[in-house]
XYZ file of C-alpha atoms in Angstrom:
454
model
C 62.867 25.429 44.564
C 65.940 26.189 46.643
C 65.796 29.780 45.478
C 62.154 30.018 46.558
C 62.913 28.474 49.941
C 65.738 30.941 50.564
C 63.508 33.839 49.584
C 60.846 32.689 52.030
C 63.394 32.299 54.823
C 64.853 35.726 54.046
C 61.418 37.315 54.379
C 60.753 35.448 57.607
C 64.097 36.574 59.002
C 63.298 40.189 58.173
C 59.923 39.820 59.874
C 61.541 38.234 62.952
C 63.871 41.214 63.224
C 61.006 43.669 63.705
C 61.088 45.562 66.993
C 58.768 44.661 69.860
C 56.995 47.391 71.805
C 58.776 48.842 74.830
C 56.920 48.931 78.134
C 57.215 51.549 80.881
C 56.989 49.833 84.250
C 57.879 51.516 87.513
C 60.782 53.819 86.722
C 62.247 51.727 83.905
C 61.673 50.713 80.297
C 61.548 47.000 79.482
C 61.848 44.924 76.335
C 59.304 42.187 75.619
C 61.752 39.550 76.939
C 61.916 41.339 80.290
C 65.385 42.858 79.851
C 65.766 46.549 80.635
C 65.838 48.976 77.711
C 68.222 51.947 77.697
C 67.928 54.824 75.227
C 70.890 55.684 73.025
C 69.199 58.234 70.816
C 69.543 61.314 68.642
C 67.268 64.288 67.986
C 66.018 64.051 64.375
C 64.264 66.912 62.594
C 65.524 67.404 59.071
C 62.722 69.687 57.915
C 60.295 71.897 59.834
C 57.072 69.994 59.250
C 57.737 66.244 59.190
C 60.915 64.245 58.552
C 59.064 60.907 58.599
C 57.429 61.046 55.163
C 60.508 60.704 52.892
C 61.125 56.968 52.841
C 64.334 57.075 50.804
C 65.849 59.668 53.108
C 64.810 57.720 56.187
C 66.507 54.586 54.793
C 69.770 56.472 54.243
C 69.697 57.988 57.720
C 68.583 54.811 59.469
C 71.493 52.875 57.982
C 74.025 55.371 59.349
C 72.223 55.574 62.715
C 72.636 51.834 63.036
C 76.368 52.256 62.393
C 76.460 55.005 65.037
C 74.882 52.687 67.579
C 71.653 54.638 68.041
C 68.496 52.754 69.024
C 66.075 55.710 69.176
C 65.251 59.089 67.670
C 63.277 62.022 68.977
C 61.076 63.849 66.404
C 59.559 67.237 67.284
C 57.186 67.920 64.356
C 54.969 65.473 62.480
C 51.963 65.798 60.158
C 49.396 63.254 61.264
C 47.672 63.339 57.895
C 50.661 62.027 55.921
C 51.847 58.451 55.212
C 54.630 57.372 57.583
C 54.731 53.651 56.820
C 57.987 53.751 54.799
C 60.002 55.736 57.316
C 58.696 53.889 60.354
C 59.587 50.587 58.678
C 63.054 51.842 57.766
C 63.806 52.800 61.351
C 62.207 49.610 62.654
C 64.470 47.485 60.466
C 67.491 49.439 61.655
C 66.596 48.768 65.288
C 65.531 52.352 65.978
C 62.591 53.370 68.181
C 60.797 56.692 67.696
C 59.616 59.269 70.251
C 57.256 62.009 69.053
C 55.866 65.317 70.195
C 52.067 65.423 69.869
C 51.546 69.174 69.816
C 51.368 71.100 66.545
C 52.199 74.602 65.408
C 48.744 75.766 66.551
C 48.251 73.651 69.677
C 51.343 74.264 71.785
C 50.424 74.970 75.419
C 51.588 78.572 75.709
C 52.654 80.049 79.043
C 51.103 83.420 78.115
C 47.660 81.967 77.229
C 46.875 79.146 79.593
C 44.190 76.804 78.333
C 43.706 73.199 77.345
C 40.839 72.839 74.886
C 39.261 70.443 72.385
C 41.175 71.865 69.437
C 44.421 70.996 71.166
C 43.104 67.615 72.305
C 41.911 66.696 68.802
C 45.308 67.467 67.227
C 47.133 65.498 69.897
C 44.718 62.624 69.302
C 45.377 62.681 65.554
C 49.076 62.122 66.172
C 48.345 59.269 68.555
C 45.810 57.757 66.124
C 48.343 57.848 63.289
C 51.347 56.452 65.136
C 49.870 54.018 67.677
C 49.976 51.204 65.094
C 53.785 51.241 64.944
C 55.419 48.956 67.480
C 58.614 51.003 67.422
C 56.900 54.092 68.830
C 58.591 54.364 72.240
C 56.756 57.341 73.688
C 54.744 60.503 73.093
C 55.407 63.997 74.495
C 52.644 66.392 75.605
C 55.106 69.266 75.436
C 58.678 70.441 75.074
C 60.182 73.164 77.261
C 56.798 74.848 77.804
C 58.217 76.120 81.081
C 61.370 78.074 80.290
C 61.144 81.384 82.150
C 60.585 82.561 85.705
C 56.847 83.187 85.281
C 56.043 79.978 83.397
C 55.431 77.379 86.147
C 51.611 77.837 86.116
C 51.739 75.909 82.829
C 52.414 72.706 84.800
C 48.782 71.859 85.693
C 47.840 72.178 82.018
C 50.638 69.804 80.989
C 49.429 67.351 83.589
C 45.848 67.742 82.330
C 47.012 67.054 78.789
C 48.797 63.885 79.921
C 45.704 62.804 81.894
C 43.382 63.259 78.920
C 45.706 61.674 76.335
C 46.263 58.627 78.543
C 42.495 58.293 79.027
C 41.963 58.609 75.257
C 44.677 55.984 74.633
C 43.006 53.542 77.007
C 39.492 54.276 75.770
C 40.546 53.555 72.191
C 42.113 50.263 73.253
C 45.598 51.269 72.056
C 48.646 49.705 73.674
C 49.910 51.700 76.634
C 52.315 53.911 74.739
C 54.025 56.010 77.457
C 52.968 59.667 77.551
C 55.405 62.121 79.079
C 57.028 65.550 79.069
C 60.370 66.996 77.936
C 61.629 69.772 80.253
C 64.265 72.476 79.962
C 66.912 71.938 82.619
C 66.458 75.028 84.776
C 68.270 75.000 88.083
C 65.605 77.111 89.769
C 62.948 74.506 88.921
C 64.921 71.473 90.087
C 63.346 69.220 91.256
C 59.876 70.821 91.679
C 58.686 70.342 88.135
C 59.502 66.664 87.843
C 58.043 66.015 91.271
C 54.836 67.886 90.506
C 54.179 66.071 87.241
C 54.310 62.721 89.067
C 52.760 63.628 92.442
C 49.284 63.236 93.896
C 49.029 59.463 94.052
C 46.593 59.118 91.103
C 48.331 57.166 88.330
C 45.776 58.317 85.762
C 46.790 61.958 86.249
C 50.579 61.739 86.135
C 53.037 61.540 83.267
C 54.413 58.118 82.327
C 57.986 59.419 81.964
C 59.988 62.594 82.565
C 62.681 63.754 80.159
C 65.227 66.519 80.527
C 66.952 68.746 77.942
C 70.243 69.380 79.714
C 73.460 70.965 78.446
C 75.297 71.298 81.735
C 78.033 68.739 80.925
C 80.445 70.593 78.628
C 83.607 68.586 77.922
C 85.899 68.683 79.707
C 83.786 68.361 82.833
C 83.067 66.061 85.758
C 80.081 64.478 87.465
C 80.113 67.172 90.132
C 81.164 70.173 88.024
C 78.337 69.487 85.548
C 75.825 69.201 88.419
C 74.906 65.701 87.218
C 75.354 64.687 90.839
C 72.420 66.943 91.691
C 70.324 65.572 88.823
C 71.015 62.090 90.116
C 70.075 63.099 93.659
C 66.664 64.280 92.399
C 66.194 61.143 90.250
C 66.932 58.613 92.964
C 64.093 56.063 93.043
C 61.940 58.385 90.896
C 58.454 56.891 90.299
C 58.557 56.895 86.457
C 61.352 56.501 83.864
C 63.630 59.527 83.613
C 66.122 60.210 80.816
C 67.859 62.987 78.870
C 65.755 64.023 75.851
C 68.502 66.401 74.693
C 72.151 66.549 75.686
C 75.562 67.165 74.155
C 76.941 70.606 75.006
C 79.311 71.779 72.221
C 81.197 74.397 74.254
C 84.113 74.615 73.744
C 84.211 71.521 71.509
C 84.894 69.115 70.068
C 82.406 66.996 71.974
C 83.739 63.847 73.648
C 80.393 62.804 75.121
C 81.977 61.851 78.435
C 78.610 62.447 80.098
C 77.494 59.140 78.594
C 79.878 57.308 80.920
C 78.051 58.840 83.866
C 74.527 58.273 82.532
C 75.146 54.591 81.751
C 77.647 54.017 84.573
C 77.200 52.874 88.154
C 76.533 56.403 89.441
C 73.300 56.906 87.464
C 72.313 53.733 85.625
C 70.004 52.451 88.362
C 67.753 55.483 88.017
C 68.257 56.861 84.494
C 67.054 55.233 81.258
C 69.559 56.738 78.841
C 69.998 59.813 76.690
C 69.134 61.497 73.391
C 72.026 63.434 71.855
C 71.282 66.733 70.149
C 71.266 66.537 67.114
C 71.472 64.521 63.891
C 71.739 67.260 61.227
C 74.155 70.168 61.118
C 72.385 73.521 61.392
C 73.239 77.060 62.377
C 73.696 76.047 66.006
C 76.596 73.735 65.089
C 75.282 70.676 66.932
C 75.099 68.339 63.949
C 76.521 64.819 63.904
C 76.123 64.633 60.138
C 75.687 66.893 57.129
C 74.251 66.414 53.658
C 76.770 68.508 51.806
C 78.479 71.907 51.839
C 76.503 75.122 52.502
C 73.632 75.379 50.086
C 74.086 77.059 46.707
C 71.492 79.229 45.032
C 70.749 76.610 42.382
C 69.657 74.064 44.976
C 65.947 73.234 45.129
C 64.123 75.117 47.836
C 62.534 71.997 49.356
C 66.022 70.577 49.961
C 67.342 73.622 51.779
C 66.270 75.380 54.977
C 68.235 78.228 56.558
C 71.111 77.614 54.158
C 71.626 73.951 55.077
C 70.907 71.038 52.779
C 68.333 68.654 54.317
C 68.461 65.746 51.965
C 70.885 63.230 50.451
C 73.561 60.878 51.663
C 74.429 61.690 55.281
C 78.122 62.304 55.889
C 79.536 62.057 59.442
C 81.009 65.186 60.944
C 84.113 64.208 62.796
C 85.454 63.948 65.372
C 81.963 64.204 66.967
C 80.310 61.350 65.067
C 83.190 58.913 65.710
C 83.525 60.113 69.295
C 79.896 59.228 69.994
C 80.090 55.994 68.057
C 83.163 54.901 70.003
C 81.623 55.970 73.291
C 78.361 54.092 72.765
C 80.224 51.002 71.525
C 82.069 50.858 74.845
C 78.901 51.113 76.946
C 76.726 48.051 77.557
C 74.372 48.566 80.486
C 72.501 45.439 81.547
C 70.137 46.866 84.108
C 67.651 44.647 85.875
C 65.214 42.076 84.542
C 61.550 42.869 84.940
C 61.027 39.636 86.865
C 63.581 40.729 89.470
C 62.404 44.340 89.680
C 60.453 45.427 92.758
C 58.473 48.645 92.253
C 58.320 49.129 96.016
C 61.822 50.615 95.739
C 60.468 53.689 93.949
C 58.852 56.617 95.699
C 56.298 59.297 94.847
C 57.341 62.705 96.105
C 54.996 65.154 97.792
C 53.547 67.832 95.543
C 55.869 70.852 95.872
C 54.551 74.040 97.479
C 55.059 77.464 95.975
C 57.864 79.596 97.308
C 57.710 83.341 97.889
C 59.717 85.091 95.184
C 60.763 81.764 93.668
C 60.273 80.227 90.229
C 57.797 77.571 91.384
C 54.327 79.117 91.761
C 52.072 76.027 91.843
C 50.995 75.546 95.437
C 50.834 71.800 96.101
C 48.411 69.280 94.591
C 46.245 71.828 92.811
C 43.089 70.884 90.981
C 43.841 70.106 87.349
C 42.029 72.116 84.680
C 39.254 70.333 82.826
C 39.151 70.068 79.044
C 38.086 73.446 77.698
C 39.147 75.416 80.770
C 41.108 78.668 80.604
C 43.063 79.860 83.619
C 41.521 82.981 85.092
C 42.840 82.690 88.653
C 44.834 80.493 90.955
C 43.930 76.825 91.065
C 43.139 75.600 94.548
C 44.984 72.745 96.211
C 43.238 69.437 96.721
C 44.077 66.442 98.884
C 46.440 63.855 97.405
C 45.234 60.352 96.813
C 47.099 57.677 98.741
C 50.587 57.628 97.281
C 51.144 53.985 96.333
C 54.401 53.440 94.422
C 53.003 50.364 92.673
C 50.058 52.429 91.436
C 52.440 54.647 89.510
C 54.069 51.669 87.805
C 52.362 52.321 84.526
C 52.454 49.759 81.835
C 51.939 51.923 80.132
C 63.629 71.347 64.373
C 64.855 73.034 67.145
C 67.058 75.894 65.991
C 68.998 78.669 67.617
C 72.168 78.547 69.675
C 72.571 76.445 72.786
C 74.000 78.284 75.739
C 75.611 75.159 77.139
C 75.207 76.622 80.590
C 72.807 73.965 81.811
C 70.598 76.539 83.494
C 68.295 76.834 80.522
C 68.407 75.414 77.013
C 66.939 77.433 74.163
C 63.450 76.532 73.014
C 62.854 78.206 69.687
C 60.979 75.188 68.384
C 58.310 75.184 71.037
C 55.602 74.994 68.393
C 55.787 71.404 67.269
C 53.755 69.605 64.718
C 51.872 70.880 61.690
C 49.006 68.391 61.340
C 46.485 69.052 58.605
C 44.088 66.131 58.715
C 44.256 63.200 61.079
C 42.845 59.714 60.983
C 40.089 59.551 63.542
C 40.383 55.876 64.466
C 42.943 54.969 64.337
C 66.163 47.213 68.890
C 66.555 45.471 66.960
C 68.558 45.793 70.137
C 71.755 43.844 70.678
C 70.339 42.997 74.105
C 67.447 41.045 72.587
C 67.965 37.264 72.560
C 68.915 35.797 69.211
C 68.270 32.278 70.355
C 64.486 32.593 69.935
C 64.852 33.840 66.374
C 67.271 31.051 65.565
C 64.970 28.430 66.987
C 62.028 29.812 65.063
C 63.902 29.793 61.772
C 65.215 26.289 62.423
C 61.682 25.028 62.900
C 60.552 26.730 59.719
C 63.438 25.227 57.757
C 62.523 21.774 59.021
C 58.865 22.265 58.084
C 59.773 23.463 54.596
C 62.155 20.546 54.146
C 59.371 18.100 54.966
C 57.001 19.798 52.531
C 59.632 19.750 49.798
């Protein structure tokens, strides 16, 4: 009987440890208990198509991520038609949230062919349908570095249209308000126009729910000013939606000390930034890996375990000093933030829609009309009046390969095509900051009830 009781309590404890959904409110993320959530994440793409279908591998990686101190991962490619229950549970039990790109190999919004059509929408929807049931899904991306060259800014209205339509689909289906946002290349010539445009206009249904930045401008040794993080902070001050680094961790000249984390989570930036995702989990040709699964692949290795000469499966082994440097750094950082009950969204501000500049990188002239579903760009979109900009209205509740330049002006984007969905389903932290008292009280009550029954 005692053995049975302990087994029941063990199962209840495991259930109690499951992660609660994170909410985007104003320009911050909040836990269910009202405490602010900060991202300490890593980019995770073991294989080209989908790393979230190998349960055993996910369990091995999740265990080491927990030791690292990570509470989130960013996944670029998923197959909506596959079973993800095992991996999502493994990361959930390790206290790790998941952020996903919705586009697929065939639905990436290309700068050279500007359109947003039903084929793209349907594939995005399949990803949302498949993953909306997991409470540890933190957010969904409509794109990654779609704007990476001088002539690419006309993509922006299509990204905004994709966010508009996916948010409307989310709400129409009755899904929880999973935040929908965009991951941008950090290009000096587009600062801060792109982030301002994606959140401007005053209509909360047409803006992104968060803005993320792939930035490699802090290369140890560096400083807040030398890295231009001071400029990034200037542009992020009182931003209307959560903003965070979706890739960071310059490896030039190396080894990486991750001193940028002190700035991101310190007094200079913590009031406006929601954390950072470090690039990347697995060692590849670009030499950014925190872990590896063995020496360079041999010819007798199975093909499905090896891509580009690197083993993608097995027991993860930390690559030091980088792994320990990041582990030590994150262990020393404990941002508390603000409680949701004390947070006033009137402190945030919606910027005006940026105007185009002659000869400049930004070519979208103000609050242009967004393309409708099925529309292809054949000319310039005309500007339209902005709705009344009400900060509270924007308080929504809402593998990448190749070398990194480390310059900060532009990160490489060779994995722009993300996804690989075949067939979707149509309908369809454990954080140290979370209070343990509630779990303890719940278990105590259950013990008492079982004792009475016994």
